[in-house]
Short mmCIF file of C-alpha atoms in Angstrom, two decimals:
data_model
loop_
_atom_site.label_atom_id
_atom_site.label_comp_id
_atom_site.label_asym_id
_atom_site.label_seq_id
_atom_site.Cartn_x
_atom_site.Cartn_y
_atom_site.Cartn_z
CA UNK A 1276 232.40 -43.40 -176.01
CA UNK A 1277 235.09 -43.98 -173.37
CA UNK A 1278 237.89 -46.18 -172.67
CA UNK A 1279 237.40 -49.41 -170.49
CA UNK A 1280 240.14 -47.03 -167.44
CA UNK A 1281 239.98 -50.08 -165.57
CA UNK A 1282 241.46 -52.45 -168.63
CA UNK A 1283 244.01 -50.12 -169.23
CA UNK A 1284 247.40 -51.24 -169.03
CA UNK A 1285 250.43 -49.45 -167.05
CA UNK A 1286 251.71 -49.36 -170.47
CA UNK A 1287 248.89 -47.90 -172.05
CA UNK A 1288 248.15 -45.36 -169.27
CA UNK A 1289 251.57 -44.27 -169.18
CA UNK A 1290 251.43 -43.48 -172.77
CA UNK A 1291 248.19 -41.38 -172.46
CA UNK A 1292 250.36 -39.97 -169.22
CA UNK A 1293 253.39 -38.91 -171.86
CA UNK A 1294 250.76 -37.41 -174.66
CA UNK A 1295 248.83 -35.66 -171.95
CA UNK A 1296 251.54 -33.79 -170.91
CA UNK A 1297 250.79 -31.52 -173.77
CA UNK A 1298 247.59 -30.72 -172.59
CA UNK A 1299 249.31 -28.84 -169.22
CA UNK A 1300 248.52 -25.63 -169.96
CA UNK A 1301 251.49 -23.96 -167.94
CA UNK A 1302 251.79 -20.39 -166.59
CA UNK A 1303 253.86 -17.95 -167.91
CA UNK A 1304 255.94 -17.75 -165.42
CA UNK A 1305 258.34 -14.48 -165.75
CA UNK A 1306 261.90 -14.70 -165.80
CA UNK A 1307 262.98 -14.75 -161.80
CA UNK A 1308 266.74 -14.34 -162.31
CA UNK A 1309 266.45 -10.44 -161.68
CA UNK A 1310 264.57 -11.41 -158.54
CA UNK A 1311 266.58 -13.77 -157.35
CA UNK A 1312 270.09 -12.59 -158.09
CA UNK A 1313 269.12 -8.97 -155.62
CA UNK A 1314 267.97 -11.35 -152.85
CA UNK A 1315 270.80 -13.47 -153.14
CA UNK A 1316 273.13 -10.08 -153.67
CA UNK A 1317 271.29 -8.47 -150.52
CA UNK A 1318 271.68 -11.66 -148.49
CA UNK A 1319 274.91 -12.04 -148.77
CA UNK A 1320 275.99 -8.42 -148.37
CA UNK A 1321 273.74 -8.60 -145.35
CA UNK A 1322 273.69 -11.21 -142.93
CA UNK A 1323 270.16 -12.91 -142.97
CA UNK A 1324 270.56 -12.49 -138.72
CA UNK A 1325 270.24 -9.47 -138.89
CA UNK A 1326 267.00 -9.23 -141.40
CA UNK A 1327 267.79 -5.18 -142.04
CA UNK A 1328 268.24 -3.97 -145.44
CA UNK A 1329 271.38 -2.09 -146.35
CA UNK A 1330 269.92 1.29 -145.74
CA UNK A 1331 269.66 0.20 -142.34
CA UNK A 1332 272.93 -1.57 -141.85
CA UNK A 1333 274.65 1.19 -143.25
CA UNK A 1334 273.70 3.23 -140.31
CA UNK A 1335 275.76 1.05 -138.16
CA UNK A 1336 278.47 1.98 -139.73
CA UNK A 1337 280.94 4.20 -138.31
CA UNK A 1338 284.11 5.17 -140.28
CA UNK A 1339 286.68 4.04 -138.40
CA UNK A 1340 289.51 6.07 -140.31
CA UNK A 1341 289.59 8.85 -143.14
CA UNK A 1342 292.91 7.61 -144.39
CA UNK A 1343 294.25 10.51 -147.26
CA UNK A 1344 294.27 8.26 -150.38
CA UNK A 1345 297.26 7.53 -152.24
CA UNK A 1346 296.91 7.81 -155.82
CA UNK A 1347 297.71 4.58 -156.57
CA UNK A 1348 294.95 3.15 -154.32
CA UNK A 1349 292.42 5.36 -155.89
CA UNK A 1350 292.99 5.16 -159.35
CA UNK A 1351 292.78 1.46 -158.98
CA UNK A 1352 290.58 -0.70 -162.06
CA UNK A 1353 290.23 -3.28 -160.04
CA UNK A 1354 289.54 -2.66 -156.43
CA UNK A 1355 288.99 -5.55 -153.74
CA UNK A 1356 287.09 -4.73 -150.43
CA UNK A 1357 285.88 -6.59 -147.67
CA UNK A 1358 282.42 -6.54 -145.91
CA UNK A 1359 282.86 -7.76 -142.42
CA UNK A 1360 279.85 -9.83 -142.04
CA UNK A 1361 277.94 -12.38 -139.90
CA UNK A 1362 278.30 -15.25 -142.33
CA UNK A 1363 276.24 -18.18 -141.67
CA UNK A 1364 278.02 -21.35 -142.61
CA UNK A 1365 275.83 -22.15 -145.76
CA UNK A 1366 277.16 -19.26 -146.75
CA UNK A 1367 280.22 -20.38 -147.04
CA UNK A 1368 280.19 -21.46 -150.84
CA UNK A 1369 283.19 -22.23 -153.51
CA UNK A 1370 282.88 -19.66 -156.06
CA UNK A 1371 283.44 -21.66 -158.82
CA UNK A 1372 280.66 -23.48 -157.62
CA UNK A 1373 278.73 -20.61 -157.11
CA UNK A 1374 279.52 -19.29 -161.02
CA UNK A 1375 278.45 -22.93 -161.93
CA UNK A 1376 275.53 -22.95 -160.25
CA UNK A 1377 274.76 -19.60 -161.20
CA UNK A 1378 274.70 -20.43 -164.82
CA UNK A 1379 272.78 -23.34 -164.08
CA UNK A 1380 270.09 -21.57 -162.45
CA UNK A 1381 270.02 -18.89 -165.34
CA UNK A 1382 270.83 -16.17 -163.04
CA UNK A 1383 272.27 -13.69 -165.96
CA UNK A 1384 271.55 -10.64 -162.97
CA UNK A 1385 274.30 -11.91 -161.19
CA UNK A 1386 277.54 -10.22 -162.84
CA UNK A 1387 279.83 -13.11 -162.61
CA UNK A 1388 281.59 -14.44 -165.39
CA UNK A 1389 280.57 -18.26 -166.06
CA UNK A 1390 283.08 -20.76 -166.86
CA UNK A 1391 283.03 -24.32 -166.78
CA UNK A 1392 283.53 -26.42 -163.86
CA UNK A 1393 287.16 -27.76 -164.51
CA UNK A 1394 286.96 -31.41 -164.10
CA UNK A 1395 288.70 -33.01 -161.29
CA UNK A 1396 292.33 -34.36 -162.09
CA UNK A 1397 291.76 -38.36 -162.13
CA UNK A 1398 294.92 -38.94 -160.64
CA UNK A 1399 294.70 -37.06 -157.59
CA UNK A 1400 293.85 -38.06 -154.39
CA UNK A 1401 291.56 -36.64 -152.37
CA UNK A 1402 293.21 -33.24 -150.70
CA UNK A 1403 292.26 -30.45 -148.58
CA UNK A 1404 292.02 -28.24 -151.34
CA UNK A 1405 290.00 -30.03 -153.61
CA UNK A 1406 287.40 -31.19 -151.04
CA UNK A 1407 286.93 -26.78 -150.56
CA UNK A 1408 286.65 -26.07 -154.21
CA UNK A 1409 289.71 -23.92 -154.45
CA UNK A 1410 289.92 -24.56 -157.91
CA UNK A 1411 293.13 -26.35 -160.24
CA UNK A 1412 295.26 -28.21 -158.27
CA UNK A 1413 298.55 -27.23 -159.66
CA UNK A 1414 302.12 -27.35 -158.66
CA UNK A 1415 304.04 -24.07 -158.05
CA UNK A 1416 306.03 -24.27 -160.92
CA UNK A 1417 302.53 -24.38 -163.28
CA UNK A 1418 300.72 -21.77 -160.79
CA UNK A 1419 303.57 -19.72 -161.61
CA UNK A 1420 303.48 -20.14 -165.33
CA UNK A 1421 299.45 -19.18 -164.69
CA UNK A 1422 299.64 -15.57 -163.50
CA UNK A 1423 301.56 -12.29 -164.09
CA UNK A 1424 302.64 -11.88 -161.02
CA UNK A 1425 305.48 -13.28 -159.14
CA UNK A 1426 304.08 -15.83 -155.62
CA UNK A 1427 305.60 -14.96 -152.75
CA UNK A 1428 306.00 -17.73 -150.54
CA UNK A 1429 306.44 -17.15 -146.69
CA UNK A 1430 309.95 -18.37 -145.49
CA UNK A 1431 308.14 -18.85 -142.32
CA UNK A 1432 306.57 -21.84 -143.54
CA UNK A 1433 308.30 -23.13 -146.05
CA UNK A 1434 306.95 -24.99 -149.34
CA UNK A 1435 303.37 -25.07 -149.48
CA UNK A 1436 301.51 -28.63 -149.29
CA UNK A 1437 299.10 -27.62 -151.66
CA UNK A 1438 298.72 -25.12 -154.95
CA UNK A 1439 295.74 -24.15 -156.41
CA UNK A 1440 294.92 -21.87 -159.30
CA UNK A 1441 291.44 -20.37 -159.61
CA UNK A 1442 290.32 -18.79 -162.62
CA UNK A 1443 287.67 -16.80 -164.28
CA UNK A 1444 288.18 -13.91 -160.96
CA UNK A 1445 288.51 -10.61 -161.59
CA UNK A 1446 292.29 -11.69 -161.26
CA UNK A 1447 293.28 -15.47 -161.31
CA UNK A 1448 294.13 -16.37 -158.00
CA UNK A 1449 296.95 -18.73 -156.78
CA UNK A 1450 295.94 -20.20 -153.45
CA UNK A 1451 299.19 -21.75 -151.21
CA UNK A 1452 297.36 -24.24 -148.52
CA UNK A 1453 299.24 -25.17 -145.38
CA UNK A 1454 298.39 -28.45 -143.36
CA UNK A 1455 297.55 -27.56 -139.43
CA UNK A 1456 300.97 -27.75 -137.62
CA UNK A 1457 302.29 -26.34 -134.02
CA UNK A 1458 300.95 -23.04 -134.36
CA UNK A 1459 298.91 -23.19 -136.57
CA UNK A 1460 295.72 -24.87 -135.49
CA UNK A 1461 293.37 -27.03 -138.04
CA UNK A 1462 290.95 -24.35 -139.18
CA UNK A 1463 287.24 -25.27 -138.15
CA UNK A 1464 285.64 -24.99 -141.98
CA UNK A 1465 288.05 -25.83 -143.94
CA UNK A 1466 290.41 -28.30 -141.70
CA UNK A 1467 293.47 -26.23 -143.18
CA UNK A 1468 296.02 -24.63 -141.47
CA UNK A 1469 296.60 -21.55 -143.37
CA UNK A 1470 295.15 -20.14 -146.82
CA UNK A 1471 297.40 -17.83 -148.67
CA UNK A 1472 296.06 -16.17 -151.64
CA UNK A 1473 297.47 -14.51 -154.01
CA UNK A 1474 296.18 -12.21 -157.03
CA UNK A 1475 296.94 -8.96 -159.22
CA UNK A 1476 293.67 -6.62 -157.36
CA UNK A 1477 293.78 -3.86 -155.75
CA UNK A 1478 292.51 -3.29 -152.11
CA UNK A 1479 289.89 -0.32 -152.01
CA UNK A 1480 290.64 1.18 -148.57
CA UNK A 1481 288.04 4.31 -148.18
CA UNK A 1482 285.18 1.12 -149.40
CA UNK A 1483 286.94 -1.40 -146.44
CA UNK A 1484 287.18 1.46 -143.92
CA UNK A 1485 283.86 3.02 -144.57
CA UNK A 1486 281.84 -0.40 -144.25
CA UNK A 1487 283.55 -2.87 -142.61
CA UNK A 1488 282.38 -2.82 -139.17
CA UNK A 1489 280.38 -5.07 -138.29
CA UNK A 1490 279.26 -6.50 -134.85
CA UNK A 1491 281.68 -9.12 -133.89
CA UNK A 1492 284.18 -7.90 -136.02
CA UNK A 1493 287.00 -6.30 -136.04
CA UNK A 1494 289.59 -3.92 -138.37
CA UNK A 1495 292.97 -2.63 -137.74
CA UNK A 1496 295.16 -1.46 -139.87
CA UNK A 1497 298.38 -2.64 -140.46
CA UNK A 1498 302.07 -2.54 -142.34
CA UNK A 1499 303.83 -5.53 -143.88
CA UNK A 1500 307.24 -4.43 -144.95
CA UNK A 1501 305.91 -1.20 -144.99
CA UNK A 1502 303.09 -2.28 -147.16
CA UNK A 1503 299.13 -1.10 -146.26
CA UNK A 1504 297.38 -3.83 -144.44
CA UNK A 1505 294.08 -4.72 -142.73
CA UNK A 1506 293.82 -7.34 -139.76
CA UNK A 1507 290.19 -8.52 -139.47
CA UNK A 1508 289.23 -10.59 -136.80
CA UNK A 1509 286.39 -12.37 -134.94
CA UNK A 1510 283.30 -13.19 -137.06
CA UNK A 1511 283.52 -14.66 -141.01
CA UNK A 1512 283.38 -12.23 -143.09
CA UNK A 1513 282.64 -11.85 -147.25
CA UNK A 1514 284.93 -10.38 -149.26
CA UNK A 1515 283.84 -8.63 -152.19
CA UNK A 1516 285.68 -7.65 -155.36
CA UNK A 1517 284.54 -4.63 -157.42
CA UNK A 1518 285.64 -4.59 -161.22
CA UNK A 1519 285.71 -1.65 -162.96
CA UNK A 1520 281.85 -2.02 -163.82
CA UNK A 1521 281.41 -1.48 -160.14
CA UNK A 1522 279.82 -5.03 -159.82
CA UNK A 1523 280.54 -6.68 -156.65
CA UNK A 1524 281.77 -10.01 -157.19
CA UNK A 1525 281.35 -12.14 -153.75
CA UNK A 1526 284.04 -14.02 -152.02
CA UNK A 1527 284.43 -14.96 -148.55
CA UNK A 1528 286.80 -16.14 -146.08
CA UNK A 1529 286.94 -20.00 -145.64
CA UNK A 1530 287.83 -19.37 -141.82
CA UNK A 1531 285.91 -18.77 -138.64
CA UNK A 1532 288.60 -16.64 -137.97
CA UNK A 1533 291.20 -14.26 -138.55
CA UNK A 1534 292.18 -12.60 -141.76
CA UNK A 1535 295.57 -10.48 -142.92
CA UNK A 1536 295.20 -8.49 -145.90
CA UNK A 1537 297.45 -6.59 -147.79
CA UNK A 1538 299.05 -5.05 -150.82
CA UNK A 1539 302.27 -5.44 -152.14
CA UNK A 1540 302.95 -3.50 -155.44
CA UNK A 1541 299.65 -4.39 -157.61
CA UNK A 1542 299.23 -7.75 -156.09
CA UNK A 1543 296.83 -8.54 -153.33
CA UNK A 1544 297.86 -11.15 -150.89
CA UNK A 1545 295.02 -12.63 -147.87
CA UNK A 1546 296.54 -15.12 -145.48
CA UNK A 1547 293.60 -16.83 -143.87
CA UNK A 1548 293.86 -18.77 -140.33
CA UNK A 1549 293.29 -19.54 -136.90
CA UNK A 1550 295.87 -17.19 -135.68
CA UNK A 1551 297.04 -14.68 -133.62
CA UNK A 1552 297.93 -10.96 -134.91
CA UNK A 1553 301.37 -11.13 -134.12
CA UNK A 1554 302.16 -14.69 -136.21
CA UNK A 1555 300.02 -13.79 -139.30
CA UNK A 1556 302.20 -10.80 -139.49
CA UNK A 1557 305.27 -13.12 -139.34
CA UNK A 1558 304.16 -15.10 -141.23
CA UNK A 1559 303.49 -11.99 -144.40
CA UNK A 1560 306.93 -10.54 -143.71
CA UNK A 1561 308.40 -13.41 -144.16
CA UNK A 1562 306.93 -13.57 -147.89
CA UNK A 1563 309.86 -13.40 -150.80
CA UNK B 1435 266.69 -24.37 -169.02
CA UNK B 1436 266.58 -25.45 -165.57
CA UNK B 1437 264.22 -22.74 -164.74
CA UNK B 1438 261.75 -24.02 -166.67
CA UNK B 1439 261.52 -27.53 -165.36
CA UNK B 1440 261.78 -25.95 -162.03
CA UNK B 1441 258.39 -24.05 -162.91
CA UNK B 1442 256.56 -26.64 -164.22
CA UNK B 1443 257.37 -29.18 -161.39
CA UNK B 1444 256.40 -26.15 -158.64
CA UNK B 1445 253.12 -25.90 -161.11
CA UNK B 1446 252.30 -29.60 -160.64
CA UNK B 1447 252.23 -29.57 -157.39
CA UNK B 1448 250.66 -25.84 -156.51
CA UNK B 1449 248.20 -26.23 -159.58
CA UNK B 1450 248.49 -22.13 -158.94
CA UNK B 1451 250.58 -19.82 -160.89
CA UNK B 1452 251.60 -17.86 -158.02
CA UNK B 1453 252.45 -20.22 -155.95
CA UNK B 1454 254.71 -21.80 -157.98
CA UNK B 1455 256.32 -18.70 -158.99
CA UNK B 1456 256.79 -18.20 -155.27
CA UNK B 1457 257.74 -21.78 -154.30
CA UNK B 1458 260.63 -21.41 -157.64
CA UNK B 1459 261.89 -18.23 -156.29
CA UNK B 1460 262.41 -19.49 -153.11
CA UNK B 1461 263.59 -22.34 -154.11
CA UNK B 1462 266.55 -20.64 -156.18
CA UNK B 1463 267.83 -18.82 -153.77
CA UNK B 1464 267.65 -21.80 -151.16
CA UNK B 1465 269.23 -23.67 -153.96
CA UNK B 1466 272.20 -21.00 -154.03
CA UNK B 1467 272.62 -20.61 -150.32
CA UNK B 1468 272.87 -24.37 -150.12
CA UNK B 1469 275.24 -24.95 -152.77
CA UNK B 1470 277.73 -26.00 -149.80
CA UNK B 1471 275.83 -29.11 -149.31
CA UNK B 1472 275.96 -29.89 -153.15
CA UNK B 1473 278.74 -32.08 -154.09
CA UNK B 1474 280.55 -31.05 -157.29
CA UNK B 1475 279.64 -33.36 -159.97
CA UNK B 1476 276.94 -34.68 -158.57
CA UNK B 1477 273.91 -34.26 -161.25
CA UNK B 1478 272.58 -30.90 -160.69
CA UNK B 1479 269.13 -30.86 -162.18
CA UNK B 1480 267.25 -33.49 -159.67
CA UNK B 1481 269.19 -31.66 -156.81
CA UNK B 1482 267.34 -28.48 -158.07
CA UNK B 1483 263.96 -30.31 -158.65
CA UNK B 1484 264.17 -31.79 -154.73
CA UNK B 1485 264.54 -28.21 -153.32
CA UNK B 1486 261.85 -27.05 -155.69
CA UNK B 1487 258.75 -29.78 -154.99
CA UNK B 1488 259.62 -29.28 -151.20
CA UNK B 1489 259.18 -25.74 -151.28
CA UNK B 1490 256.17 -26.63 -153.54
CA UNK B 1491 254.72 -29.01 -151.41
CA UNK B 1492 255.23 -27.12 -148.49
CA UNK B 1493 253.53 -24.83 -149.88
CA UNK B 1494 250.38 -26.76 -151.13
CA UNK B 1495 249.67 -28.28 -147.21
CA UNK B 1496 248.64 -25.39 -146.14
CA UNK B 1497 246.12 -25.08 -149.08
CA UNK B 1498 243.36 -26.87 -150.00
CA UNK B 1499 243.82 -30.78 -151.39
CA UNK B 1500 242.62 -30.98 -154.78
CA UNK B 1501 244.66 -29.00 -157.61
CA UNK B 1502 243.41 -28.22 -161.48
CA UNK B 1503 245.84 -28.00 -163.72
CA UNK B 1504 244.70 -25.43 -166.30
CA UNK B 1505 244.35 -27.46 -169.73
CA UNK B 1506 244.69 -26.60 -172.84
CA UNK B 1507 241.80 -25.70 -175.10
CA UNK B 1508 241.48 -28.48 -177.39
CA UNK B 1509 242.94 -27.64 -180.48
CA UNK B 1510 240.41 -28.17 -183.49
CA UNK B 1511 240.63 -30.42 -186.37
CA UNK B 1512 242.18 -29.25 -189.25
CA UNK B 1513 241.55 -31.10 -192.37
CA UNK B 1514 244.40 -32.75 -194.08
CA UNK B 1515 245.31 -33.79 -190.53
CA UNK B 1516 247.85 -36.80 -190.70
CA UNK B 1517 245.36 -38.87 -187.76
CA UNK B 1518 243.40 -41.75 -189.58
CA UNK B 1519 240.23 -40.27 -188.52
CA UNK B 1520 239.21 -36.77 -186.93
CA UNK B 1521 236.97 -38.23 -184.47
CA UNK B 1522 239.60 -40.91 -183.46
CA UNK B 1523 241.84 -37.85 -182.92
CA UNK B 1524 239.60 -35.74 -180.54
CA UNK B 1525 239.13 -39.06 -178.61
CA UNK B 1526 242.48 -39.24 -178.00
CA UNK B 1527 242.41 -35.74 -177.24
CA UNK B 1528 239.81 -35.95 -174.62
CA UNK B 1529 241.34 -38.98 -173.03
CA UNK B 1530 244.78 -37.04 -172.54
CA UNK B 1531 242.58 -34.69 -171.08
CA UNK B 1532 240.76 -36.71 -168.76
CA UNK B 1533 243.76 -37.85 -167.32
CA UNK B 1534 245.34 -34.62 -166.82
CA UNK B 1535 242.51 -33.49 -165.16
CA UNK B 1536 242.62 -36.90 -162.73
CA UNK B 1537 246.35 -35.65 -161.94
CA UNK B 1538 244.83 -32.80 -160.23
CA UNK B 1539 243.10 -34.88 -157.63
CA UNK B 1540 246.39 -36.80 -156.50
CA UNK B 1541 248.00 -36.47 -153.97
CA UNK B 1542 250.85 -33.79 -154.15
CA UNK B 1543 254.10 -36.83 -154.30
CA UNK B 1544 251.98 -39.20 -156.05
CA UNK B 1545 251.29 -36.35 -159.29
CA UNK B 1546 254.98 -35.64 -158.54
CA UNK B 1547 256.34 -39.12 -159.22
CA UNK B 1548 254.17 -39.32 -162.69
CA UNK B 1549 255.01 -36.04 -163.64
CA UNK B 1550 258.67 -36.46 -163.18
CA UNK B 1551 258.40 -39.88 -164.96
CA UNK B 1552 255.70 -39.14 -167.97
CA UNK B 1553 255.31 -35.45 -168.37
CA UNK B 1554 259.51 -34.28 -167.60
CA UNK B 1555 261.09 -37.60 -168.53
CA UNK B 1556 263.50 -38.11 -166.02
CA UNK B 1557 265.90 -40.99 -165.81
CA UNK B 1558 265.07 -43.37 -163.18
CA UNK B 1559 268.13 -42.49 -161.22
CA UNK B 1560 267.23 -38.50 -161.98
CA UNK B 1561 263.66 -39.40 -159.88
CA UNK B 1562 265.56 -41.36 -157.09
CA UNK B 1563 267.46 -38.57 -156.41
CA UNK B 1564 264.81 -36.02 -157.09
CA UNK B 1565 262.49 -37.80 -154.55
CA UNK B 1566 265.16 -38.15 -152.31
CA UNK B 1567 264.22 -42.10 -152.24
CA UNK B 1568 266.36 -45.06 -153.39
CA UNK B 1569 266.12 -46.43 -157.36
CA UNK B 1570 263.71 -49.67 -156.26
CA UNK B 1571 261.21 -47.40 -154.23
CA UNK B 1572 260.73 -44.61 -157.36
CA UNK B 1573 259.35 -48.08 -159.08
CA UNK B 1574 256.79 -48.90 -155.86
CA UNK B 1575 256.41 -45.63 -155.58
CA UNK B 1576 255.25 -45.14 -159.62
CA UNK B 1577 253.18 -48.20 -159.53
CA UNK B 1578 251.26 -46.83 -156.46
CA UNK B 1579 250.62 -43.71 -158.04
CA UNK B 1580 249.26 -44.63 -161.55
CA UNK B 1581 247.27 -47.44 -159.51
CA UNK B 1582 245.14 -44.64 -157.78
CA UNK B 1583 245.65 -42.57 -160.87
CA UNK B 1584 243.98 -45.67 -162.68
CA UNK B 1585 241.37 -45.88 -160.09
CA UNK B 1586 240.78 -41.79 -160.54
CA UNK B 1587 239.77 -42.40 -163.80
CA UNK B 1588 237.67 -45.76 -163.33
CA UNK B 1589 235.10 -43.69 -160.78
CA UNK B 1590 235.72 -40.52 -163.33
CA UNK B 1591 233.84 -42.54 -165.66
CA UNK B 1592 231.26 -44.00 -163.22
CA UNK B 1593 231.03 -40.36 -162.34
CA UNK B 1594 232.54 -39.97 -159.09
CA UNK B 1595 231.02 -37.80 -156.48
CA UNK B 1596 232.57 -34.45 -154.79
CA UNK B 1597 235.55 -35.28 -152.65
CA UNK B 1598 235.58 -38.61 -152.81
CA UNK B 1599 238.27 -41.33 -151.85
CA UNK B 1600 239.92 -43.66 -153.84
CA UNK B 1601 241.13 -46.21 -152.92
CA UNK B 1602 241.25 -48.46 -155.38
CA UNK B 1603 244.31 -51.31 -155.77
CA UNK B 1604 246.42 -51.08 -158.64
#
């Protein structure tokens, strides 16, 4: 004997709809985070463009320097480098967004550490920081209190407009954002001025020099008060940070655009804008 | 786990193991590439589930229309069982059944829109956004859906013939 279907009420049918979901037999379905977290490491350490794998890629590099290492450089536990890289502009992802979402998504392959998503202050209004995910908004005096380190701030430009503190890095990392001003042209992605980060890493040099070139790209090495630089210009690029594991945690620049990097003592600094050589360098000397 | 939900909606739709598998895979790593377009604190899960059913779906046009879910063996009656009577109970059974099975031959966004409602449970602002469609047209959209999923079951019993239409009003 069957039911009269056609008496059936929505009520009734959707009850038979929420018992019959029982009788889904599903399919295993194995765990994909493995899977997913290489393509998503692959396509970010190659640009999707370019659809070669790294083998591939790797043969386009050329060393562009065989720099004799300093001991402190290579004896670094924490090491930063930089991949020069075609970076399409969904690319360009928050990572504390990224950790979130990689949590979320159950990605465990992915070697990030996963910590909640701070929530957003109530009281603040919306800012050019928050609106890019760079993490706590903070004043200087409580960014200070934050890391171990000492922020330099560039005379050059004075107090920042806003201070961020990002966490759960291989180093926390104290952003200073400039507004666009003469000279310093709104940023396409980000509609900032200048980025200036700051955290306690290392810069790998023999991992930046051996793989950084990239088409569209370029590297030159530098001195900031003496201290080791790299200039990249031209294309986006992803930074990567290597802990001590030798996992590559991703980063990237937030700029179509230029990028100074260096290394003062055991603190890394990245000034990120639409600039020209000459008044990024300004800019880092003028850091006290 | 999101993962799961994410398999099981790609499953609905597909109605083939693979395919879902492939449609989830894809889906999480279009999910992570576009996390640039997802606005922090929005709710994450439905913004998941819409990348996953149109991977899903995408993938289903190029196959064949009608999907069967694989059901599960009816379990047998044990005695002592706390249903009033054991034939009552496989009745029930078999009617659960039957309408699984009459999932299968809806249309990919109609089995969606039940699924997400009776089988996942989603909040009715959860399937708005998961269907990309405002709160008032998930309702329309439900209605329309168990209508034909109504009228599935009405020629089911008349014994419908092999590729038939429905089109039966709600």
């Amino acid at each position: 004997m069957r039911s009269d279907w056609r008496a059936l009420s929505d009520e009734e049918l959707g009850r038979l709809l929420g018992e019959s979901a029982r009788a889904v037999a599903y399919p295993e379905m194995p765990d994909l985070a493995g899977l997913v977290a290489r393509r998503i490491r692959e396509e970010a350490a190659v640009p999707r463009a370019a659809g070669r794998g790294w083998a591939a890629l790797r043969d386009l590099f050329r060393p562009v320097a065989r720099p004799v290492l300093r001991p402190a450089w290579a004896k670094a536990a924490v090491t930063v480098a930089v991949i020069v890289a075609l970076l399409s502009a969904t690319l360009a992802l928050s990572p504390s967004a990224r950790r979130a979402v990689a949590g979320w998504l159950g990605l465990r392959g992915v070697k990030i550490e996963i910590t909640p998503t701070p929530a957003p202050r109530p009281t603040a209004s919306p800012t050019l920081g928050t609106g890019l995910q760079l993490g706590d908004r903070v004043t200087l005096a409580e960014a200070q209190m934050r890391v171990p380190f000492r922020i330099l701030i560039p005379a050059e430009l004075g107090s920042p407009d806003e201070v961020y503190v990002r966490t759960g890095f291989v180093a926390d990392q104290v952003i200073l954002l400039y507004r666009a001003r003469p000279g310093l042209p709104k940023a396409y992605f980000t509609g900032a001025g200048l980025l200036l980060t700051e955290f306690q890493a290392r810069i790998d040099r023999q991992f930046i020099e051996k793989k950084l070139i990239y088409e569209g790209s370029s590297l030159e090495t530098v001195k900031v008060n003496g201290d080791p630089g790299y200039w990249i210009s031209g294309n986006p690029h992803v930074v990567a940070y290597l802990d001590r594991n030798g996992n590559q945690i991703q980063d990237q620049t937030r700029l179509a655009g230029n990028v100074l990097l260096w290394q003062h003592g055991d603190v890394t600094f990245r000034i990120e804008a639409d600039t020209t050589k000459g008044r990024a360098l300004r800019i880092a000397a003028s850091a006290r | 786990m999101h993962q799961d939900l994410a398999a099981r909606t790609a499953y609905v739709i597909t109605g083939q193991a693979a395919d879902a598998q492939d449609a989830v895979q894809e889906a999480l790593v279009k999910a992570y590439r576009a996390l640039g377009r997802f606005r922090e604190g929005a709710a994450f899960r439905p913004w998941l589930l819409r990348i996953v059913a149109n991977e899903a779906i995408s993938r289903r046009r190029s196959a064949h229309r009608q999907v069967n879910l694989a059901l599960r063996a009816a379990e047998g009656r044990l005695p002592g069982d706390a249903v009033p009577s054991p034939e009552g109970a496989a009745l029930e059974q078999e009617q659960r059944r039957e309408v699984a099975a009459a999932m299968g031959r809806l249309r990919p966004e109609e089995r969606l829109v039940i699924a997400y409602r009776y089988w996942f449970e989603l909040s009715e602002a959860e399937m708005a956004q998961a269907l990309g469609c405002a709160r008032g047209t998930v309702k329309s959209r439900l209605s329309r859906a168990l209508g034909k999923l109504r009228g599935i079951l009405v020629e089911g019993q008349a014994g419908w013939g092999e590729g038939k239409q429905v089109t039966l009003d709600a």
